[in-house]
Coordinates of C-alpha atoms in Angstrom, one line a residue:
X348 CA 2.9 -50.8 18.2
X349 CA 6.1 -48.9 16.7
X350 CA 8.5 -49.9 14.1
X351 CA 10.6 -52.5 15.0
X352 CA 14.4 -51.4 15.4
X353 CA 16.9 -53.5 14.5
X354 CA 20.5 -53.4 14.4
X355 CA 22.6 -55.4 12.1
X356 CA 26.3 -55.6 12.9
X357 CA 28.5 -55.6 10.1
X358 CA 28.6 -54.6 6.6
X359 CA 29.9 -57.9 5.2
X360 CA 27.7 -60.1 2.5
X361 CA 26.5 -61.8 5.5
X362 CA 25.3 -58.4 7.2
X363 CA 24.1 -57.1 3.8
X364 CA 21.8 -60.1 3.3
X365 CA 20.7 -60.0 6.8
X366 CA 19.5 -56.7 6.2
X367 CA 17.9 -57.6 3.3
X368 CA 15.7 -60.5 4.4
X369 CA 14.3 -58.3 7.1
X370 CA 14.0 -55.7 5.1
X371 CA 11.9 -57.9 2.5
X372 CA 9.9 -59.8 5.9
X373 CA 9.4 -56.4 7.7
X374 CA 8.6 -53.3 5.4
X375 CA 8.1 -51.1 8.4
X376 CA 11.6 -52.2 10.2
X377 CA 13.7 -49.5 11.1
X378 CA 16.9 -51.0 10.3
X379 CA 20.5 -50.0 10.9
X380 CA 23.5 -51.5 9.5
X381 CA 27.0 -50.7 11.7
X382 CA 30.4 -51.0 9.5
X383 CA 33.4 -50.6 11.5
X384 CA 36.0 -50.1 8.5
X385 CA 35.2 -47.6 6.0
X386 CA 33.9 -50.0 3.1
X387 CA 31.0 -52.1 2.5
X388 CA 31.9 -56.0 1.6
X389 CA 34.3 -57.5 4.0
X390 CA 36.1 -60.3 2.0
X391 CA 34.1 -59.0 -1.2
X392 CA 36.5 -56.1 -2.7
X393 CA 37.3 -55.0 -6.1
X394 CA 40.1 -52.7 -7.5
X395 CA 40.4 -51.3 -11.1
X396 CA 44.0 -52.3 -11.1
X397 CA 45.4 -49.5 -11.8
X398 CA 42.9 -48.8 -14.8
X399 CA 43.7 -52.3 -16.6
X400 CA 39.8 -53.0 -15.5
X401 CA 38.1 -49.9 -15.2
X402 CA 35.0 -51.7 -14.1
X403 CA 36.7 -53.9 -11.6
X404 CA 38.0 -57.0 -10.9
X405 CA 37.9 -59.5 -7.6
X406 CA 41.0 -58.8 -5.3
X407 CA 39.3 -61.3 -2.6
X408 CA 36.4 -63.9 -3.2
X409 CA 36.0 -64.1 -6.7
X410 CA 33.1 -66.6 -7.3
X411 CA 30.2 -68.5 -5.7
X412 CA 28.2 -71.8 -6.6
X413 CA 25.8 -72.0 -9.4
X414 CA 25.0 -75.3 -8.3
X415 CA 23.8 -74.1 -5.0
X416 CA 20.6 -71.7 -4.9
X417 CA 21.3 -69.2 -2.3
X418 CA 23.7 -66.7 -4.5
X419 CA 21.6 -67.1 -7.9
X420 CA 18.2 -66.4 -6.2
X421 CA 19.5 -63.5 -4.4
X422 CA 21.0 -62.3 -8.2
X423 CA 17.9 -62.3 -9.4
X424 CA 15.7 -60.9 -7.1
X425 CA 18.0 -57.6 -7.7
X426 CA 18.6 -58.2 -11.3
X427 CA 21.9 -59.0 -11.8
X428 CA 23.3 -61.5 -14.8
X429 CA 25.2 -64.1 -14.2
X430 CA 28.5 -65.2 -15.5
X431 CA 30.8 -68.3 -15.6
X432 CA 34.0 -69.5 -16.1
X433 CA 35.6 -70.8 -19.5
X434 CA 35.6 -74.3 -20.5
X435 CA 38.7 -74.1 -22.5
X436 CA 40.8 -74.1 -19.3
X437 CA 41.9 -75.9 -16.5
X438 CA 43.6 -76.3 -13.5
X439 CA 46.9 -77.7 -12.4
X440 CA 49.1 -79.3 -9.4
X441 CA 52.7 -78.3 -9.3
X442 CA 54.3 -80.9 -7.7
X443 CA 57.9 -82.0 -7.8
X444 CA 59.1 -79.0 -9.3
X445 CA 56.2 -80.1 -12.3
X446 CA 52.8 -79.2 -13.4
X447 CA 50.3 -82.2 -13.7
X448 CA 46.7 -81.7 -14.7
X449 CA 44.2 -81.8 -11.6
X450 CA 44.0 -85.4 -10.7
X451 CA 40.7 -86.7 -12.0
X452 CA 38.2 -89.1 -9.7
X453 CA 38.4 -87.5 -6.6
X454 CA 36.4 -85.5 -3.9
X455 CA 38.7 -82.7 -3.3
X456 CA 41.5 -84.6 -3.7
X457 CA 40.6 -88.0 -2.3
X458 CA 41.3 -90.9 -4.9
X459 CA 38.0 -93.6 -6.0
X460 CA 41.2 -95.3 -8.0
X461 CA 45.3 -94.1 -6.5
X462 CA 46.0 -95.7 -9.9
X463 CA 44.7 -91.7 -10.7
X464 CA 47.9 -90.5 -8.7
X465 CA 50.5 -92.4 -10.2
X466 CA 53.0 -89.6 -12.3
X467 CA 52.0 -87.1 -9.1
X468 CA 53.0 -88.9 -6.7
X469 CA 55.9 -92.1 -6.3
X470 CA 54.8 -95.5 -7.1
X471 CA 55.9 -96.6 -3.9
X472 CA 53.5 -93.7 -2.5
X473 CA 50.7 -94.9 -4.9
X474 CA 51.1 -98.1 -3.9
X475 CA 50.5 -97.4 0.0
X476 CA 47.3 -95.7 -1.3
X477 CA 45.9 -98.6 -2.8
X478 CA 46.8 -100.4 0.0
X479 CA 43.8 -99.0 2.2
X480 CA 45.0 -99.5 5.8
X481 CA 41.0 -99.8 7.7
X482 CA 41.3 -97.8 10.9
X483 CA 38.9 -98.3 14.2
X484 CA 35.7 -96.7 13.8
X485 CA 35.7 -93.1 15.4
X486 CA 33.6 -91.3 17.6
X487 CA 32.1 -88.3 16.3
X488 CA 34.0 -85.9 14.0
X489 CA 37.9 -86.2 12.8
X490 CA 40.8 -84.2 11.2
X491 CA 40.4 -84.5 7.4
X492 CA 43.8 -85.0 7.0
X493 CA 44.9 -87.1 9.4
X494 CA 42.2 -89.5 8.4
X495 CA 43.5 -89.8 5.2
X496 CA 47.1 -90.3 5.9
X497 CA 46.2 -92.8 8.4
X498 CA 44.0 -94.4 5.8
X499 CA 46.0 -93.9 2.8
X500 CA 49.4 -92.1 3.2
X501 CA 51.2 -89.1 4.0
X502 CA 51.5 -88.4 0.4
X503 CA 47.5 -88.4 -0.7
X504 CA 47.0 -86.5 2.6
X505 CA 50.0 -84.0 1.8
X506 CA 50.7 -83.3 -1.7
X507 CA 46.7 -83.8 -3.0
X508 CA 44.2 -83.0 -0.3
X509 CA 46.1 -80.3 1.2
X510 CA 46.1 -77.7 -1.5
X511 CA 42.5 -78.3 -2.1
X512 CA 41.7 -77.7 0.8
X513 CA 44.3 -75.1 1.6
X514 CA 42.6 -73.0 -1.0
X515 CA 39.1 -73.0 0.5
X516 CA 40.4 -72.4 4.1
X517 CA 43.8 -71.3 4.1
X518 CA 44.1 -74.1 6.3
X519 CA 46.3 -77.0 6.9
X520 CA 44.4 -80.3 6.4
X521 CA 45.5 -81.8 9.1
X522 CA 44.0 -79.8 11.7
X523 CA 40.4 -79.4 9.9
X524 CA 37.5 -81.0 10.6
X525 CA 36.1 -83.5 8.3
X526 CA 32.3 -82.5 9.1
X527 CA 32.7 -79.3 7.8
X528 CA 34.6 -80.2 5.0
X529 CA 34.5 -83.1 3.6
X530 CA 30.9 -84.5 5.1
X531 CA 30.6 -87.1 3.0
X532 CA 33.4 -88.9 3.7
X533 CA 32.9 -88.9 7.4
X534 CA 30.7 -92.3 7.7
X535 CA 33.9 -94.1 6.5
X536 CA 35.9 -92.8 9.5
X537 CA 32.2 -93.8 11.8
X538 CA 32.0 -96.8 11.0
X539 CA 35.4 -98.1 10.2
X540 CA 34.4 -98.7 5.8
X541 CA 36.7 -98.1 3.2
X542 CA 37.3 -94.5 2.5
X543 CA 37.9 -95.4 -1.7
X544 CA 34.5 -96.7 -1.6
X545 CA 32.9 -94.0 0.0
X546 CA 34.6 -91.6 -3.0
X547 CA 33.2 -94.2 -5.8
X548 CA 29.8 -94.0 -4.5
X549 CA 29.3 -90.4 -3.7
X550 CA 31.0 -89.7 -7.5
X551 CA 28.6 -92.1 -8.9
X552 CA 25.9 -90.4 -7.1
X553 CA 27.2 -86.6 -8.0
X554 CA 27.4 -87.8 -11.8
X555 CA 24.2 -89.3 -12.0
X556 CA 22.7 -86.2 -10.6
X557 CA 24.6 -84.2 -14.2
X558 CA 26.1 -81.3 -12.2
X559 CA 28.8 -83.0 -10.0
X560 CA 30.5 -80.3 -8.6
X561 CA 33.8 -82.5 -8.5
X562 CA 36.4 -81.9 -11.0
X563 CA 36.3 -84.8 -14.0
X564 CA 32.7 -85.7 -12.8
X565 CA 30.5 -83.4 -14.7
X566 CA 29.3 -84.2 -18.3
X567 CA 30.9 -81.4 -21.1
X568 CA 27.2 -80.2 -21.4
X569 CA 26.8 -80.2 -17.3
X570 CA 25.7 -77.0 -15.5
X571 CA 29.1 -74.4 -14.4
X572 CA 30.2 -75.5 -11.0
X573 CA 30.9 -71.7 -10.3
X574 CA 29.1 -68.3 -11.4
X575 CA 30.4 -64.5 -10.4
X576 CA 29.5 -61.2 -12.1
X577 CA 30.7 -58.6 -15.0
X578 CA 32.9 -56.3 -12.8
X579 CA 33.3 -59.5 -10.2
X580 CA 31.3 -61.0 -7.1
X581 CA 31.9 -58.2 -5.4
X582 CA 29.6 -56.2 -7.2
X583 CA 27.1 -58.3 -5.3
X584 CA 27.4 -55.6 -2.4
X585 CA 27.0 -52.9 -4.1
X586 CA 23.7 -54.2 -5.6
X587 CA 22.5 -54.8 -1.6
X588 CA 23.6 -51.7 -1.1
X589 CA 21.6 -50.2 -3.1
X590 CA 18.9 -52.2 -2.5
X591 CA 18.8 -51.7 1.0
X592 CA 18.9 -48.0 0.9
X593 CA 15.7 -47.9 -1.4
X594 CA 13.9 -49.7 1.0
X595 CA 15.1 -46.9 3.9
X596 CA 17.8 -49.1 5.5
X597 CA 20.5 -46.9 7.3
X598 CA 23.8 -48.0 6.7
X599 CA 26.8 -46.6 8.2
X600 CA 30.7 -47.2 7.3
X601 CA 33.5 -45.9 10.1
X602 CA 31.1 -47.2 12.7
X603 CA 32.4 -50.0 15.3
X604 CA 29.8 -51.5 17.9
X605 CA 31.9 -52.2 20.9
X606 CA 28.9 -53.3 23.1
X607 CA 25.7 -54.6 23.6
X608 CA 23.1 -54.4 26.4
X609 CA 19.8 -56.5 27.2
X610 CA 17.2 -54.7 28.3
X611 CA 15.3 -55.3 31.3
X612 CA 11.8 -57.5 30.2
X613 CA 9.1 -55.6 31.6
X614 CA 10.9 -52.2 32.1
X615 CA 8.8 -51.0 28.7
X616 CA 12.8 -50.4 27.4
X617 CA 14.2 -51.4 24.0
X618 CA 15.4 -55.3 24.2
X619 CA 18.9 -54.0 23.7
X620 CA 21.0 -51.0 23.6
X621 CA 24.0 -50.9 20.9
X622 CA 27.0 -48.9 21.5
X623 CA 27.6 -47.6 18.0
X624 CA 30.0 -45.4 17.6
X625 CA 29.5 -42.5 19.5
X626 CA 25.8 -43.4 19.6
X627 CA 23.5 -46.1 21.8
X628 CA 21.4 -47.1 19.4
X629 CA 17.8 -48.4 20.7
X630 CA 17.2 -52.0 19.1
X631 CA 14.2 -54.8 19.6
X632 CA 16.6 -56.9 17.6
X633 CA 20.3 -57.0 16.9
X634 CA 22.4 -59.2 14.6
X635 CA 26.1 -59.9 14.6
X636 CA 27.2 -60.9 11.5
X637 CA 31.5 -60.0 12.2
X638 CA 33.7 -62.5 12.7
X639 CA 33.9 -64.6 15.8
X640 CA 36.7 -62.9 18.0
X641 CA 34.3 -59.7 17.2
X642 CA 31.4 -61.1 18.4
X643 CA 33.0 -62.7 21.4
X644 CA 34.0 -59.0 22.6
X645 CA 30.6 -57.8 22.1
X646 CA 28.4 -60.7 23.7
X647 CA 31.1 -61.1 26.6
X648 CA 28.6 -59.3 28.9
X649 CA 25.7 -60.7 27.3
X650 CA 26.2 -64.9 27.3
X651 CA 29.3 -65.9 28.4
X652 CA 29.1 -69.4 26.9
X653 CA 28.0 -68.3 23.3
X654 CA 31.3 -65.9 23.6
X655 CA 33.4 -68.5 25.2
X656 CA 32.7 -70.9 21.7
X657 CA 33.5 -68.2 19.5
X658 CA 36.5 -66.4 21.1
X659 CA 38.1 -69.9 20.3
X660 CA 37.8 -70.3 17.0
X661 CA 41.2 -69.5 14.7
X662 CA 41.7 -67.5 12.0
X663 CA 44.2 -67.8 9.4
X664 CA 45.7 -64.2 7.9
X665 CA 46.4 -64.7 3.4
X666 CA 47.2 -61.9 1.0
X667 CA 46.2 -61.6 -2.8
X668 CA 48.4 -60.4 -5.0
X669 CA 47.2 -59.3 -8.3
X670 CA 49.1 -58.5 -11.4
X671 CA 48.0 -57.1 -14.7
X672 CA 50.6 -59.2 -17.4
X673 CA 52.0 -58.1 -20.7
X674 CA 51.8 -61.3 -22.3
X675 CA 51.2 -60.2 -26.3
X676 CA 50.9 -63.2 -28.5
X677 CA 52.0 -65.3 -26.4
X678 CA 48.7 -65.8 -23.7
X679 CA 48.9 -67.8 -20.7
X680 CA 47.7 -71.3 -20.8
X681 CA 45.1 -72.8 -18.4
X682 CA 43.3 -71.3 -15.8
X683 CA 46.0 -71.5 -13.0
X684 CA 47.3 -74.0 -10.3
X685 CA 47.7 -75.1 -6.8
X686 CA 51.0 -75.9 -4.5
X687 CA 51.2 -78.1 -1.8
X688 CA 52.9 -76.6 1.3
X689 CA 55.5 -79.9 1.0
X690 CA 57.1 -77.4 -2.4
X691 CA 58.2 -74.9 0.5
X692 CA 57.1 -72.0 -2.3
X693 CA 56.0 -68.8 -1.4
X694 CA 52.6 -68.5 -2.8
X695 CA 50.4 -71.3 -2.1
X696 CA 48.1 -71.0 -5.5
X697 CA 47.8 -69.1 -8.5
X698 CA 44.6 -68.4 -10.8
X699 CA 45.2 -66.9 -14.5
X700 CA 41.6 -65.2 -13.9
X701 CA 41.6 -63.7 -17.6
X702 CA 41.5 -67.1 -18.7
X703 CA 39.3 -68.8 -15.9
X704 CA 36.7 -65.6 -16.6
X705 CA 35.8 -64.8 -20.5
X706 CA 33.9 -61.4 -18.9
X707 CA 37.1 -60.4 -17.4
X708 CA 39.5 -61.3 -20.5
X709 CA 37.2 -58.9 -22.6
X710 CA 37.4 -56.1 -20.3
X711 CA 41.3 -55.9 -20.4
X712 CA 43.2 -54.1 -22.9
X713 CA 44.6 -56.4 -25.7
X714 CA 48.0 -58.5 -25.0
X715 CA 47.3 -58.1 -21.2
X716 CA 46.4 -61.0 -18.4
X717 CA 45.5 -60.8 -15.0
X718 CA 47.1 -63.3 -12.7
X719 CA 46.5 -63.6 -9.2
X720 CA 48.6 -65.2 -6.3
X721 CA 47.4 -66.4 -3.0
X722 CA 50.3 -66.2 0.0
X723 CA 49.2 -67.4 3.6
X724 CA 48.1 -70.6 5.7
X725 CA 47.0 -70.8 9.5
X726 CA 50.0 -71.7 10.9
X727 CA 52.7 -69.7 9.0
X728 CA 55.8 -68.1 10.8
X729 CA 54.9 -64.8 11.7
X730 CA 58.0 -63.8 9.8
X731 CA 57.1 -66.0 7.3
X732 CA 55.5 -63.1 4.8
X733 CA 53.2 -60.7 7.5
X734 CA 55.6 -58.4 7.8
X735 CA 57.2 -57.6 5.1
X736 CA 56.1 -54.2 3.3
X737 CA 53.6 -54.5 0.2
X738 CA 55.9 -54.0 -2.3
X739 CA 58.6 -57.1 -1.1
X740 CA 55.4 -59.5 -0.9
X741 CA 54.3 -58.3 -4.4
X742 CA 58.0 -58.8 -5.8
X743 CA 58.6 -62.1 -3.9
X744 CA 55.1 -63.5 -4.9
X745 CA 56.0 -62.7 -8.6
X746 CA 59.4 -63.5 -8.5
X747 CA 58.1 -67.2 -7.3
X748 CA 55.5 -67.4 -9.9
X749 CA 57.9 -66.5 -12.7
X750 CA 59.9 -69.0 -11.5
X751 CA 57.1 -71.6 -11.2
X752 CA 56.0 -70.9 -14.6
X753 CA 59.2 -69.7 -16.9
X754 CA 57.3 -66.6 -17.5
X755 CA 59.1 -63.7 -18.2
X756 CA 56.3 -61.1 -19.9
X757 CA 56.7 -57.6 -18.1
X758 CA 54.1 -56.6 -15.2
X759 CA 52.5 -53.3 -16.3
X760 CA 50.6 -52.9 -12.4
X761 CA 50.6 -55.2 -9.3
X762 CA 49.0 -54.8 -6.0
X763 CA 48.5 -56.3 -2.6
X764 CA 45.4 -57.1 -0.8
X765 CA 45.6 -58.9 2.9
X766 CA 43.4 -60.5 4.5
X767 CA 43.8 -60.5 8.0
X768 CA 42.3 -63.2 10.7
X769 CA 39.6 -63.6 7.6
X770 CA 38.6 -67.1 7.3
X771 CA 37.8 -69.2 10.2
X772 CA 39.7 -72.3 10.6
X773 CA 37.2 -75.5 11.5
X774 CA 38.8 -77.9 14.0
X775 CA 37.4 -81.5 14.9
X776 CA 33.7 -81.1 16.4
X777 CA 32.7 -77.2 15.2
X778 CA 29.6 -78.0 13.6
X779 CA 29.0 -79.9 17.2
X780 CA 29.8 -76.2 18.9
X781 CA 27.9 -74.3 16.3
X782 CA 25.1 -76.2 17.1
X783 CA 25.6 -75.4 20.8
X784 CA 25.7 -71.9 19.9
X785 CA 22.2 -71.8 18.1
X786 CA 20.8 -73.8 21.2
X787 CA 22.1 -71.0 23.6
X788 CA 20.6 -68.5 21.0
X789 CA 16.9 -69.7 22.0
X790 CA 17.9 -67.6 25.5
X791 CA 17.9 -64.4 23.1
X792 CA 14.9 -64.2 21.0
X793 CA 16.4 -60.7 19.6
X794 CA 19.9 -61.6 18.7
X795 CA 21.1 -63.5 15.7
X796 CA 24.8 -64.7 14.3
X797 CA 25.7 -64.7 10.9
X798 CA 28.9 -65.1 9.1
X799 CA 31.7 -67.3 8.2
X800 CA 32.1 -69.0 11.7
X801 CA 29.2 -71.4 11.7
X802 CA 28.3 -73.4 9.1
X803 CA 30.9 -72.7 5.9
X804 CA 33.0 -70.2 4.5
X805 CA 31.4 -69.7 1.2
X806 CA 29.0 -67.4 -0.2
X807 CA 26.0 -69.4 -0.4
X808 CA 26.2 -70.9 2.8
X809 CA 26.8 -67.3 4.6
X810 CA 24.0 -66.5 2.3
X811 CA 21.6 -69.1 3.5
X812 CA 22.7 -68.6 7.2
X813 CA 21.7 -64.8 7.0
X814 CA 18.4 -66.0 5.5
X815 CA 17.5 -68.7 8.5
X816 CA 18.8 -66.1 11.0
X817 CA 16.7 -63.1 9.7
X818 CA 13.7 -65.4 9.9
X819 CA 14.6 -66.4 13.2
X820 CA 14.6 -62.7 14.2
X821 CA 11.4 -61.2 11.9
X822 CA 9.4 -64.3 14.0
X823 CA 10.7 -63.1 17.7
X824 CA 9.3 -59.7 17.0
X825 CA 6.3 -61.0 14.8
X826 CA 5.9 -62.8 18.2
X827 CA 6.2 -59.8 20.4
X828 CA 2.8 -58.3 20.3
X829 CA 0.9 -61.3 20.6
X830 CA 2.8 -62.1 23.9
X831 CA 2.1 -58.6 25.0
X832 CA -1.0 -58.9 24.0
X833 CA -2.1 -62.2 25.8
X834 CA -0.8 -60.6 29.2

């Protein structure tokens, strides 16, 4: 029998490691990667800014989990040292027109004590939080956020969860689902328990493990909760990259896949033809790792149910804009903070990444800082910030942060990176659907779906997703010849 063809679908970390793990399970694949914009990385991309970093800096995801496996085994199968944030820094909440250090025994945000709270929010608002109010046990999954103001107050769900949350997602609390988010709070809402004492015992569980991932849980000589790389995370895809083109891998940038045909079973034709381009591209096995609405246009011909689930799932639009500081003897303090959307500020978050990353600190010429400022939730105006040229959204994004702050050290360079419809927004009952699109995948041996859209937005679960779904795929065509062979 031939070389398998396959076709991956996007040049994103998802698509990259997809690529990979066939590449690694099937030596002899003949395997194409299709990139519709003209870079490698999706929301991996790194800029010199301006020369301040010559060997780059993160202008989208900056970091992954050390605690979880997927990112660090991947690092060092292609032999790339890690590195992790200071210790001598911190974040903060700006609340009431005030900084406060990052409230300490929660789970992203949600008290084990609202004694914790009291300074941050009103005592009255403390208060209400102590006083649990129990709700009815619910059915299945619910909105984080509305669980927790029902539970224990506007406040806890609005000023603390929020911006936690709000940073992972972009996201309004309120609307997300709790499953996907926050699993571990989700038996309290099931079976009707308090929500506090869920939070004590899965702390108490995380710190007797020594690597709680939960800020205030982790001893001072516990594991980093987060790891990137010298010249930033997104250096990650151009390690793949490489990789992938040593091993024979074709990839191609400026390359958008508008369709995708099955092949008739029996006809002794390819199990799918790709529109690629200009090119139909011959495939036993295809995978999509784009974004849903992208998928959903390609597999509308091909499974209308799969493309149904995934044409309705949201995606919020944000921006980061990074500026390189003059801040001479006077250096920033901390490692940035977050805003709840009830401070009706412009940015949403800001992270003083020379302090957070010692790697990045050394890089930059002396007296300078880089600070970078997150604009954009699901659910803004459009007129809110889209649309205004880069420059205004730089000026108005500093202009806030000065504010915030009192800083008034010059800006030597600042730029603007969007991210349009790029992180998926998880409503009530998605893991239920993405569990219903993995069951309708068992219809198409040959086709697999990575990304952001199914099971988390971070890099080790898009990681481990890739993983599952190029195994998924290498077995169909293992699985080929035997069938052909037993008829």
């Amino acid at each position: 029998m031939s070389a398998a063809r396959i076709v991956i679908v996007g040049g994103g970390i998802s698509g990259l490691a997809t690529a990979h793990r066939l590449a690694v399970a099937l030596p002899e694949a003949q395997i194409t990667v299709c990139e519709a914009s003209e870079r490698l990385g999706g929301c991996l991309k790194s800029s010199t800014l301006g020369g301040a970093a010559p060997g780059g800096a993160d202008v989208g995801a900056e970091a992954s989990l050390f605690l979880r496996p997927e990112t660090t085994s991947l690092c060092a199968e292609l032999g790339l040292d890690l590195e992790f944030p200071s210790r001598e820094h911190s974040s903060q909440l700006y609340v009431h027109g005030t900084m406060h250090a990052m409230p300490k025994d929660t789970l992203m945000g949600v008290p084990s004590d609202p004694a914790s709270l009291a300074g941050i929010l009103t005592a009255a608002e403390v208060d209400r939080a102590q006083a649990e109010t129990l709700t009815d046990p619910a059915e299945g999954d619910v909105a984080v956020g509305e669980f927790i103001a029902s539970r224990l107050g506007d406040a806890v769900a609005d000023v603390i969860v929020d911006p936690l949350l709000g940073g992972v997602y972009a996201g309004r609390c309120r609307e997300l689902s709790m499953a996907a988010t926050i699993p571990a709070l989700l038996p309290a809402a099931q079976t009707g328990t308090s929500v506090i004492d869920a939070v004590r015992t899965v702390r108490a569980q995380r710190s007797a493990a020594s690597g709680a991932n939960i800020p205030g849980a982790a001893r001072a000589d516990a594991p980093p909760v987060f790891m990137t790389l010298r010249g930033g995370i997104s250096r990650l895809i151009t390690a793949l990259a490489d990789d992938l083109r040593a091993r024979g891998v074709r990839i191609e940038v400026g390359t958008p896949v508008t369709a995708l045909q099955p092949g008739q079973p029996g006809s002794g034709e390819p199990g799918w033809s790709v529109r690629a381009g200009e090119e139909h591209l011959p495939a036993e096995a295809v995978a999509l790792a784009v974004p849903a609405y992208a998928a959903a246009s390609i597999l509308a011909d091909v499974d209308a149910e799969i493309a149904g689930v995934l044409g309705a799932i949201d995606y919020a639009d944000s921006a980061v804009v990074t500026a390189v500081l003059d801040t001479g003897d006077a250096p920033l303090s901390g490692s940035g903070f977050l805003i709840p959307p009830t401070e009706g500020r412009f940015i949403k978050a800001s992270t003083f990444a020379s302090n957070k990353w010692p790697w990045l600190k050394d890089a930059l010429p002396a007296g300078t800082a880089v600070v970078r400022m997150s604009v954009g939730r699901y659910g803004d105006s459009p007129d809110a910030w889209q649309h205004l040229p880069d420059a205004e959204l730089a000026a108005r994004a500093l202009a806030d942060w000065r504010d915030i702050t009192g800083s008034t050290v010059a800006c030597r360079h600042i730029e603007v990176q969007r991210w349009t419809q790029s992180l998926p927004q998880y409503r009530p009952g998605h893991l239920d659907r993405s569990r219903a699109i993995d069951a309708a995948l068992t219809d198409h041996p040959g086709l697999g779906l990575a990304g952001s859209a199914y099971d988390g937005v971070g890099i080790p679960v898009c990681l481990r997703r890739a993983a599952s779904e190029a195994a998924r795929i290498a077995a169909a065509l293992s699985a080929e010849p035997r069938a052909a062979a037993a008829h």
